[in-house]
XYZ file of C-alpha atoms in Angstrom:
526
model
C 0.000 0.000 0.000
C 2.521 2.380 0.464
C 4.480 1.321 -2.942
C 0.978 2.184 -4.267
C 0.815 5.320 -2.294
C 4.200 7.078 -3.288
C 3.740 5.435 -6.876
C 0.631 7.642 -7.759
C 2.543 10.692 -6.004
C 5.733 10.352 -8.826
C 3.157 9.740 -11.239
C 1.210 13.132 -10.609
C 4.198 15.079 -10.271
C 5.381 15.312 -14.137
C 2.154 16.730 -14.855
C 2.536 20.020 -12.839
C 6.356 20.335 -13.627
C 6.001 19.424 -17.357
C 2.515 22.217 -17.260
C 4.444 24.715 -16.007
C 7.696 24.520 -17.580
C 5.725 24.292 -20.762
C 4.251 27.457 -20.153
C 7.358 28.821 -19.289
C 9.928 27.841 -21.631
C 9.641 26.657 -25.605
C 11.689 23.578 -25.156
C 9.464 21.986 -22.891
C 6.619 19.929 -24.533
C 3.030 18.860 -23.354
C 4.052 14.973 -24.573
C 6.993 14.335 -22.384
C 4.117 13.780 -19.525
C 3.299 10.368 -21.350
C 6.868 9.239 -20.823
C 7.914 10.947 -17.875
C 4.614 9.817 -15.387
C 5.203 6.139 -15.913
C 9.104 6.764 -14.787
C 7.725 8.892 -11.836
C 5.253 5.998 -10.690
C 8.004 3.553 -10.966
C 10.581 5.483 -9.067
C 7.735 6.336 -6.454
C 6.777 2.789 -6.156
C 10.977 1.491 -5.495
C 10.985 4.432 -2.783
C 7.827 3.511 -1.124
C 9.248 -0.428 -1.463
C 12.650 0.858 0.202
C 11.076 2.755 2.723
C 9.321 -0.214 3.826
C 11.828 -2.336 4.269
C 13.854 0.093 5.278
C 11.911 0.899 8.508
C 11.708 -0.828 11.855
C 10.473 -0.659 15.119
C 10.350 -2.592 18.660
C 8.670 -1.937 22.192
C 11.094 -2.955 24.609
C 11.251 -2.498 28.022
C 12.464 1.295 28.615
C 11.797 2.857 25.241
C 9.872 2.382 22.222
C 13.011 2.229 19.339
C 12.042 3.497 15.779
C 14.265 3.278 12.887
C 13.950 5.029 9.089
C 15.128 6.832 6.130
C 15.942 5.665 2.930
C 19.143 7.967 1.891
C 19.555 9.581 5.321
C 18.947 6.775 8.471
C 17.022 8.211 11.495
C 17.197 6.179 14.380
C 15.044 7.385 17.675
C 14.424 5.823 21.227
C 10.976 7.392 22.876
C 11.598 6.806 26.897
C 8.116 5.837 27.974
C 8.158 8.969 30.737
C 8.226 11.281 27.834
C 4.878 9.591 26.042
C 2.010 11.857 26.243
C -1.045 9.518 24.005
C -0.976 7.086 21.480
C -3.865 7.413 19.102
C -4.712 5.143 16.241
C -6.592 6.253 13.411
C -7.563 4.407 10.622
C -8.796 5.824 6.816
C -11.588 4.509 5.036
C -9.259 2.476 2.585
C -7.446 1.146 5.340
C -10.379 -0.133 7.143
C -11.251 -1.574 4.169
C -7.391 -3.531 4.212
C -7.408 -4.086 7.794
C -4.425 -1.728 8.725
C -4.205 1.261 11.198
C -1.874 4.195 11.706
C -0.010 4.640 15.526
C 1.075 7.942 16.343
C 2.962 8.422 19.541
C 2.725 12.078 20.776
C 5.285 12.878 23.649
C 6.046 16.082 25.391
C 8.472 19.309 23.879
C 7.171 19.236 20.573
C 3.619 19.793 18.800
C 4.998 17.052 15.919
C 4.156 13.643 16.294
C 7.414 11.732 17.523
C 6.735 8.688 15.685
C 4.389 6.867 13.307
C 3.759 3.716 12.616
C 1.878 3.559 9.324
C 0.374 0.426 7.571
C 0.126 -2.191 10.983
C -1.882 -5.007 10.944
C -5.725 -3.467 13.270
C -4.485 -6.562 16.001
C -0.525 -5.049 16.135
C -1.872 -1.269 16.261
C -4.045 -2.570 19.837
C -1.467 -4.336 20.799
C 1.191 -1.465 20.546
C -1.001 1.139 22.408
C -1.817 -1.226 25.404
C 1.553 -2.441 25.831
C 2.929 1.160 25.726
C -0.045 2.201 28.487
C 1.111 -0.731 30.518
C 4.984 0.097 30.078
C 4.174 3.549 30.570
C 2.239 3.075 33.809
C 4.574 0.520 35.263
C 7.847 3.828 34.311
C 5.650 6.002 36.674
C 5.252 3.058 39.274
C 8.836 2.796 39.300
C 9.234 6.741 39.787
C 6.781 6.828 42.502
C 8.598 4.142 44.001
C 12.397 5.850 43.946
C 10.434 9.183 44.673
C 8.944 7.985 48.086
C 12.379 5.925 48.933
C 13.926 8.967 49.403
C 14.762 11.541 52.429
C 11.860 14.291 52.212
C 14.624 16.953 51.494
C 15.771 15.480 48.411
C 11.653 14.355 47.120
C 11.002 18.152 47.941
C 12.784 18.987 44.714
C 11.286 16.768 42.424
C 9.019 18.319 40.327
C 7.530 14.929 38.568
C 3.958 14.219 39.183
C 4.575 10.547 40.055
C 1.533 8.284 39.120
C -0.873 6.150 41.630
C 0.315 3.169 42.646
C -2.783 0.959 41.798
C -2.449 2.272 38.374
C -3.519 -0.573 35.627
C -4.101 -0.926 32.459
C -8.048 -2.614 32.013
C -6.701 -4.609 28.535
C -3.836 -6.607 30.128
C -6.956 -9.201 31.645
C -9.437 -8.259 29.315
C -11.498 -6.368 30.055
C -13.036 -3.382 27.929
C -12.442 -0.061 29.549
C -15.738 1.482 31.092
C -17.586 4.136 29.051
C -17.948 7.331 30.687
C -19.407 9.260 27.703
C -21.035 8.677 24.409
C -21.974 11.268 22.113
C -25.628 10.768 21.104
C -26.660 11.445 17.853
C -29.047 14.266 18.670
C -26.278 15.953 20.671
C -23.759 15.397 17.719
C -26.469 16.926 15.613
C -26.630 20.126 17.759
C -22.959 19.880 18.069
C -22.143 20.492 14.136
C -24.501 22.978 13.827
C -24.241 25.332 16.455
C -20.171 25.323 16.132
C -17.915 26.861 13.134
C -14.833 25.825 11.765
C -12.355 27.996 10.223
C -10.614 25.491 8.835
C -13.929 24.259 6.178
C -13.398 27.660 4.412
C -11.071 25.476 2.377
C -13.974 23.329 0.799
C -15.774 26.217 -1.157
C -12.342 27.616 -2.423
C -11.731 24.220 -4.027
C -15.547 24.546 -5.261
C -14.971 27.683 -7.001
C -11.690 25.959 -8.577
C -14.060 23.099 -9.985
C -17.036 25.617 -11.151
C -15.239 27.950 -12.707
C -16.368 28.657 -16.099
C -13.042 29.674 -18.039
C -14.977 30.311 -21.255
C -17.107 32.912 -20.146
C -14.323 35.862 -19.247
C -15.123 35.208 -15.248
C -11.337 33.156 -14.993
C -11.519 33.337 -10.982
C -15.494 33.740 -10.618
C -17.838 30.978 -11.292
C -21.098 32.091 -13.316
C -23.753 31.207 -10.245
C -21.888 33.854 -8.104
C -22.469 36.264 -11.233
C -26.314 34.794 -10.900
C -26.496 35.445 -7.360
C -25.354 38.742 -7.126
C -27.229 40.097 -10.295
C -30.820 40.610 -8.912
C -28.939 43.190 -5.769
C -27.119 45.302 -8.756
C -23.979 43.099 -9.289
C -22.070 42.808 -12.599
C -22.648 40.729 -15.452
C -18.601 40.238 -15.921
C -15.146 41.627 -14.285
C -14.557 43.334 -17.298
C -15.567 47.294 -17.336
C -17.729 46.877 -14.172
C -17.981 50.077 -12.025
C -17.285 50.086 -8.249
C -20.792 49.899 -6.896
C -21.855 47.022 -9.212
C -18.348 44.978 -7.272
C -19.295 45.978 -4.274
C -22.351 43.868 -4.415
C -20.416 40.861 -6.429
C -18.040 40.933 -2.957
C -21.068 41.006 -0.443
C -23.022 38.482 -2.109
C -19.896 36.678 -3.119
C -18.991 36.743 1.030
C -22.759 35.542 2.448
C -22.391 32.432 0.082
C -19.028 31.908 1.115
C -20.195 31.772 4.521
C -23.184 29.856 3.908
C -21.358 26.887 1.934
C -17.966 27.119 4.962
C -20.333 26.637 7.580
C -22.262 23.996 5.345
C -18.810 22.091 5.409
C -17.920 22.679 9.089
C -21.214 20.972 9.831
C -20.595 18.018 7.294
C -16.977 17.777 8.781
C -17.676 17.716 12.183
C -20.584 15.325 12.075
C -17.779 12.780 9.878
C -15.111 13.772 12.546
C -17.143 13.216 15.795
C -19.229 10.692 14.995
C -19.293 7.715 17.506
C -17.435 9.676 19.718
C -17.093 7.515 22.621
C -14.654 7.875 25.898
C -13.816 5.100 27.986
C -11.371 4.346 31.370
C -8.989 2.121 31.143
C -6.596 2.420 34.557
C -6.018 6.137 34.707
C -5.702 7.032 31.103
C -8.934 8.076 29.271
C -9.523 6.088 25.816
C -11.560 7.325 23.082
C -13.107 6.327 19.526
C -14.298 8.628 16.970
C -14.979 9.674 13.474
C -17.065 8.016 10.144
C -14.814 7.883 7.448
C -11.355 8.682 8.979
C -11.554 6.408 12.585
C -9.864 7.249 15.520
C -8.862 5.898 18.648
C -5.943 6.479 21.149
C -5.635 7.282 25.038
C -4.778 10.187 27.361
C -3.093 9.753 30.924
C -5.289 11.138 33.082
C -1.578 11.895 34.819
C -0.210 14.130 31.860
C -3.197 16.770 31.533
C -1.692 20.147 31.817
C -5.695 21.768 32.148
C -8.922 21.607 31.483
C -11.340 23.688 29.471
C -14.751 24.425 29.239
C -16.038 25.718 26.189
C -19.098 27.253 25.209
C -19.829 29.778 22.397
C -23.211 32.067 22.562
C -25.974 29.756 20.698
C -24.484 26.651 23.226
C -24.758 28.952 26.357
C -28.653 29.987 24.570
C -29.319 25.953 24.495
C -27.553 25.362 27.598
C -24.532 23.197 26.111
C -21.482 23.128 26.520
C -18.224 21.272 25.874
C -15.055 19.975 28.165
C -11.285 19.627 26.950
C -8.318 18.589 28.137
C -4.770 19.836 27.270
C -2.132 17.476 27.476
C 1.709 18.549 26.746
C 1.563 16.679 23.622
C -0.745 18.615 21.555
C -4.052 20.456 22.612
C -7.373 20.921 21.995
C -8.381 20.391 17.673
C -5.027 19.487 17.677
C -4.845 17.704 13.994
C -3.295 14.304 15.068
C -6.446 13.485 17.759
C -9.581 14.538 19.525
C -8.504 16.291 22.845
C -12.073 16.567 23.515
C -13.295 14.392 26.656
C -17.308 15.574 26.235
C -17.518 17.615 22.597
C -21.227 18.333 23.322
C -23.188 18.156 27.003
C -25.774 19.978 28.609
C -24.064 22.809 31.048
C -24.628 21.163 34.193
C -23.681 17.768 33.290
C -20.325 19.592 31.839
C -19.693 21.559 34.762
C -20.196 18.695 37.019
C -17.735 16.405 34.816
C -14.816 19.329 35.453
C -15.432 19.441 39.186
C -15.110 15.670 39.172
C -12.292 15.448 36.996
C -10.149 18.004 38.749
C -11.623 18.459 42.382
C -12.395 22.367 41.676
C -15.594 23.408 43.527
C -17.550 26.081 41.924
C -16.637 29.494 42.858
C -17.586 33.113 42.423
C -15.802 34.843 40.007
C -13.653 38.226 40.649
C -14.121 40.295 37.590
C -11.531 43.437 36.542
C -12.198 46.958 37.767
C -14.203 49.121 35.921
C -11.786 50.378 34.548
C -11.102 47.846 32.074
C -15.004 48.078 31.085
C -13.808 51.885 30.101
C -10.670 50.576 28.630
C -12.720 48.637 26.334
C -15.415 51.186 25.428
C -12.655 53.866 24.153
C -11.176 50.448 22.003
C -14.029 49.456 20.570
C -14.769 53.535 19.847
C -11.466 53.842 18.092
C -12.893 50.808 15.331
C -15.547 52.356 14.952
C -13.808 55.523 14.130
C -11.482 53.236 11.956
C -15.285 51.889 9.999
C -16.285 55.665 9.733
C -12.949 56.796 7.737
C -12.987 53.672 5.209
C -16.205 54.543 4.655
C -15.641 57.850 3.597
C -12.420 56.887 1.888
C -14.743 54.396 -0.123
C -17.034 57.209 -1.379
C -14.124 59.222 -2.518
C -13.131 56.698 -5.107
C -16.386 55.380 -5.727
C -20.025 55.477 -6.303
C -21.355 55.258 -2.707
C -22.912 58.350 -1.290
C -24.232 57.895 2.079
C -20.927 57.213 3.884
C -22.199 58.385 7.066
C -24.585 55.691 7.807
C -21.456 53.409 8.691
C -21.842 55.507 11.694
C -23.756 53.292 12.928
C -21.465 50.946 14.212
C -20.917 52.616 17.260
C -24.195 51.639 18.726
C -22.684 48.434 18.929
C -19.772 49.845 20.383
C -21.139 49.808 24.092
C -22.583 46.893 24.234
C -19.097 45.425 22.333
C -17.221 46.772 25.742
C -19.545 45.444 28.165
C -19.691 42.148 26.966
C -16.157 41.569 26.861
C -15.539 42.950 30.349
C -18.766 40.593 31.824
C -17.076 37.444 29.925
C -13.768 37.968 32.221
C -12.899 36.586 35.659
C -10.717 34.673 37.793
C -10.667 32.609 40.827
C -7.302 31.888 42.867
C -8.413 28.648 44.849
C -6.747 26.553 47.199
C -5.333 24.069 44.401
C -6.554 25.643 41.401
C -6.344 28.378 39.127
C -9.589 28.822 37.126
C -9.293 31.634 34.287
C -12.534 32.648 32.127
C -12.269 34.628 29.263
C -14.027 35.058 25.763
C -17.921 36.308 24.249
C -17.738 34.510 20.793
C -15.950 31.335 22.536
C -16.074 31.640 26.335
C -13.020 29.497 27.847
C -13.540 28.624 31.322
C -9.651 26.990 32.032
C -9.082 25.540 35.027
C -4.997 24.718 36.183
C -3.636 22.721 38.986
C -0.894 24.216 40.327
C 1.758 21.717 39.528
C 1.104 22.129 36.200
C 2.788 25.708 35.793
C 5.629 26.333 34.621
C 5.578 29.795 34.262
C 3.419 32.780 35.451
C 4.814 36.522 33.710
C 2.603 39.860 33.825
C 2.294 42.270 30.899
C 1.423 45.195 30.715
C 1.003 47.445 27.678
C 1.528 51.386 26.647
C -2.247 51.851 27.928
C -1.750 49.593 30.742
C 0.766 51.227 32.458
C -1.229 54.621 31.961
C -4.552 53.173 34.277
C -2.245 50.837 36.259
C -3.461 47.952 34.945
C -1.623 43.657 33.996
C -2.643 40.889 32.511
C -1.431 37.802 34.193
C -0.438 34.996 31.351
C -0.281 31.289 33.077
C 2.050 29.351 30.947
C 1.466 25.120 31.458
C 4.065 22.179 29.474
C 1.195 22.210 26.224
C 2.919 22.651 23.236
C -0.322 23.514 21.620
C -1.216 26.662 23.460
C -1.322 28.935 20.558
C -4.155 26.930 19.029
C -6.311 29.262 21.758
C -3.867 31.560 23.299
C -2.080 31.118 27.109
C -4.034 31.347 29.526
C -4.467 34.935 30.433
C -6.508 37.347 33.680
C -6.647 40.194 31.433
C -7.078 44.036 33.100
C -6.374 43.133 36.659
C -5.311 46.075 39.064
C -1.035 45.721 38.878
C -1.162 45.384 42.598
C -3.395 42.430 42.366
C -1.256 40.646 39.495
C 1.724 41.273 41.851
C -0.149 39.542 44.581
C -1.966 36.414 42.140
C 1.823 36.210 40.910
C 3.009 35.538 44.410
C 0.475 33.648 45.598
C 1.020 31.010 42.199
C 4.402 30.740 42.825
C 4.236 29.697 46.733
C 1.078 27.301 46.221
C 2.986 25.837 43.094
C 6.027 24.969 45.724
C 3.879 23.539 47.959
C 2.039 21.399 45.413
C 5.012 20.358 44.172
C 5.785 19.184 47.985
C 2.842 17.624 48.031
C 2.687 15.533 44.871
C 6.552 14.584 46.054
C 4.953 12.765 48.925
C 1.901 10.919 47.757
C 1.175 8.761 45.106
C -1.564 11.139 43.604
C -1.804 11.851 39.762
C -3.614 14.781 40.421
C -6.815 14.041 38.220
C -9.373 12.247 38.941
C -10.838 9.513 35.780
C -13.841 8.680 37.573
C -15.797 11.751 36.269
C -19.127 10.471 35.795
C-alpha cells in the first residue's frame, strides 16, 4: 500500500512540472508527460518499497526504538516517561485492508514523535496497550524511587509521580468502562451550532471546480455572477464600475459563509461521529470519526488543564463542551480529539470538570471598571477606523451615504460590556480557574503543579490606568491553538499579589505531589 501510495505521487508530479515549464519555456513539450509519469510511478513505487523495508520498530522495556530513512537513516528511542497519548486512526481504505496508523505524541514538541503507518488493526491494539502498561509501570517505578527517598531530596522533584494501583483494564481483558457517548441528537446540535475555520477550504476548491473559463469570469464561477445580479452586481469583471463589485463581494462573502459553515457541519458530524470515551486504569480512551476512525488514550496523569467551552448559541441551548490539554498537543489538535465531552448539557459539563479536577464552583472576581472603560474607548477607536474607510470608499467610488457606517458605534457599548462581563478569575486553594471570551467563552481551570511559568504584561495603555494581565504558561505545546491562559485588566497590585500567591502554592504542590502517590486528576468523572 505504500508502494501504491508514493507510486501515484511520482506519477502526478510530471504533470505540474512538465505544465508549467511548458508554459514557461519553448523547449518543454506537453508529450513528455506520457513518458515521464510512468518513470515517476516507478521510481515512487521502489521508494515507497525501500522505505518499507527500510523501517523498523520494537517496544522494549524502557523505550519504544524506531528506525527510518531511505538515503539519510534516522534512528530514535521514545523513553516511555516522555509519552504523552498514542492514538490510532484508521482511513476509510485502510479499514477496508485491515491496517491502522499509531502515532505516539510525547512532550516538547507539537509534531508527532513517531508513526507507525500500515500495521496489521491486532498489532496497532497491541502497541497502544503495551505502551499504556509500560508507561504506567515507568511512573510506578518513579513513585517508588520518589517515596524511597529523604523528604529533602523528594522536595525537589518536580515529577507528578503516578498512583500506585495504576492498571491498564486490557492486560486481563477487560473493555475499559464508558464514561461518555456522544448521542446522535447531541452530535447533531454539536455540528450545527459550532464553526470551523478550517472548512473555508472546501468552497475555495468549489470555485476551482465551477469555474467557467470560457465565459471571461477566470476566478469567478457564473452562479456567483447569478447570485449577485438581482442586488445590482455585474454581469462580468470586465468594465464593471465600483458599486456594481461591491455587491459581487457582499453576495460573493454571504455564500461563502453559507457553503464554509455547510462544510464545518458536514466535517464535524464525519469527525465526531461515535465519539465515545472510555477508562482504562487512569488514562482516558476514546473512539471517533465516520470515514477517517480514531482511537488512542490520554493519561489522566499528563493533563496540563482543562477547558470548558461554550460559544453564545451553546450557552442559549444550555450546552457546553469539556477539553483537556495534554503537553503533547491540545485541543483540535490535527493528530487526535482532545475533547473528553464535545457536546453536554451545562450542568452535566460543569459537574464532569469538578469531578475530573476536584475544583468546587466558585464566584468569580471580575476586573475593575476600569477595564469596562478601557474597552469602550477600544471598541470607539474601530468604529472611528469603519467611519474613515467609509468615507475613503465614497471618494473613489459610487457610494454616497458614507455616514450611515456611523452606525457601528451603537454596537460599540454593548461590544465593551460584553467583553468585560465574559472575564474573571478565581485563585483557589489548588486551582487556578481563568474565564475569558464572548464569541468562545473558555472557562480553564490549572492545577498548580502544572505551571511552569506565570509573567505579567502590561502594555503602553496599561501602564497609563495601572493595569496587567497575568499569562499562566502550562508544558502544552499547543497553546497557541487558543492563546495562554491569560486574567486580562487586573489592578497591577493584584497581578503582583496572584503572581506571588502562584508561585508559593505551586512549591507547595510540588511538595505535596513529592509525597503521595496522587496523579492529580481524577478519571472517575461520571
Amino acid at each position: 500500500m505504500l508502494a501504491l501510495q508514493r507510486g501515484v505521487t511520482g506519477f502526478s508530479m510530471p504533470f505540474f512540472f512538465v505544465m508549467i515549464s511548458a508554459s514557461v519555456v519553448d523547449f518543454v513539450a506537453i508529450g513528455w508527460v506520457f513518458w515521464l509519469a510512468p518513470i515517476g510511478f516507478v521510481a515512487g513505487a521502489g521508494y515507497g518499497l525501500a522505505h518499507y523495508y527500510r523501517f523498523g520498530y520494537a517496544v522494549t522495556a524502557d523505550t519504544v526504538d524506531v528506525s527510518s530513512g531511505v538515503f539519510s537513516r534516522r534512528s530514535r528511542e521514545i523513553p516511555y516517561r516522555r509519552i504523552q497519548n498514542v492514538d490510532v486512526s484508521q482511513g476509510l481504505l485502510q479499514r477496508v485492508l485491515g491496517v491502522a496508523v499509531v502515532s505516539i505524541e510525547t512532550a516538547g514538541g507539537g509534531d508527532t514523535e513517531a508513526t507507525l503507518r500500515f500495521v496489521s488493526e491486532d498489532e496497532a491494539d497491541w502497541i497502544r496497550a503495551e505502551i499504556r502498561r509500560l508507561t504506567a509501570a515507568t511512573a510506578e517505578s518513579t513513585a517508588d524511587s520518589d517515596a524511597d527517598r529523604p523528604a529533602s531530596a523528594a522536595e525537589s522533584v518536580p515529577a507528578s509521580p503516578a498512583a500506585s494501583t495504576r492498571r491498564d483494564r486490557s492486560e486481563d481483558g477487560t473493555a475499559p468502562t464508558q464514561l461518555f457517548e456522544l448521542e446522535a441528537g447531541e452530535l447533531l446540535l454539536y455540528a450545527l451550532s459550532s464553526f470551523r475555520w478550517g472548512a473555508a477550504v472546501f468552497p475555495l476548491v468549489l470555485v476551482l471546480f465551477l469555474t467557467d473559463a470560457d465565459s471571461g469570469t477566470n476566478l469567478v464561477p457564473a452562479f456567483v455572477f447569478d447570485a449577485a445580479r438581482p442586488f445590482g452586481g455585474p454581469a462580468t469583471l470586465e468594465g464593471a464600475a465600483v458599486g456594481p463589485l461591491l455587491v459581487l463581494i457582499a453576495v460573493s462573502l454571504v455564500q461563502w459563509s453559507v457553503f464554509t459553515y455547510v462544510s464545518s457541519a458536514v466535517y464535524t458530524i464525519a469527525s465526531y461521529y461515535g465519539f465515545r470515551l472510555g477508562r482504562a486504569g487512569d488514562d482516558f480512551v476514546y473512539e471517533r470519526g465516520l470515514l477517517q476512525r480514531y482511537s488512542g488514550s490520554i493519561p489522566a496523569d499528563k493533563v496540563q488543564s482543562v477547558t470548558i467551552a461554550e460559544n453564545p448559541l451553546q450557552r442559549l441551548l444550555g450546552y457546553a463542551g469539556l477539553w483537556v490539554e495534554t503537553a503533547g498537543y491540545g485541543p483540535d489538535s490535527g493528530d487526535g480529539s482532545q475533547a473528553t465531552v464535545p457536546m453536554a448539557r451545562r450542568d452535566r459539563v460543569s459537574r464532569f470538570a469538578e469531578n475530573l479536577t476536584g475544583a468546587k464552583p466558585s464566584r468569580f472576581q471580575s476586573p475593575p471598571p476600569l477595564a469596562r472603560r478601557r474597552y469602550l474607548v477600544r471598541y470607539a477607536l474601530i468604529g472611528c477606523v469603519v467611519v474613515a474607510a467609509a468615507f475613503g470608499l465614497a471618494r473613489v467610488s459610487a457610494l454616497e451615504r458614507w455616514y450611515l457606517a456611523a452606525v457601528v458605534f451603537v454596537a460599540v457599548p454593548p461590544a465593551a460590556h460584553l467583553r468585560y462581563a465574559n472575564l474573571g478569575y478565581v485563585v483557589g486553594d489548588d486551582h487556578l480557574v481563568i474565564r475569558t471570551g464572548f464569541w468562545k467563552r473558555r472557562t480553564t481551570v490549572i492545577p498548580y503543579y502544572r505551571i511552569q511559568t506565570v509573567a505579567t504584561r502590561r502594555s503602553v495603555f496599561q501602564r497609563r490606568l495601572e493595569l496587567a494581565s497575568l499569562t499562566v504558561d502550562t508544558a502544552s505545546s499547543r497553546t497557541f491553538v487558543w492563546g495562554t491562559p491569560t486574567i486580562y485588566d487586573i489592578d497591577l497590585e493584584t497581578a503582583r499579589e496572584i503572581h506571588g500567591t502562584g508561585r508559593e502554592r505551586l512549591q507547595s504542590a510540588l511538595r505535596d505531589r513529592a509525597r503521595t502517590d496522587d496523579i492529580g486528576l481524577s478519571v472517575d468523572f461520571t
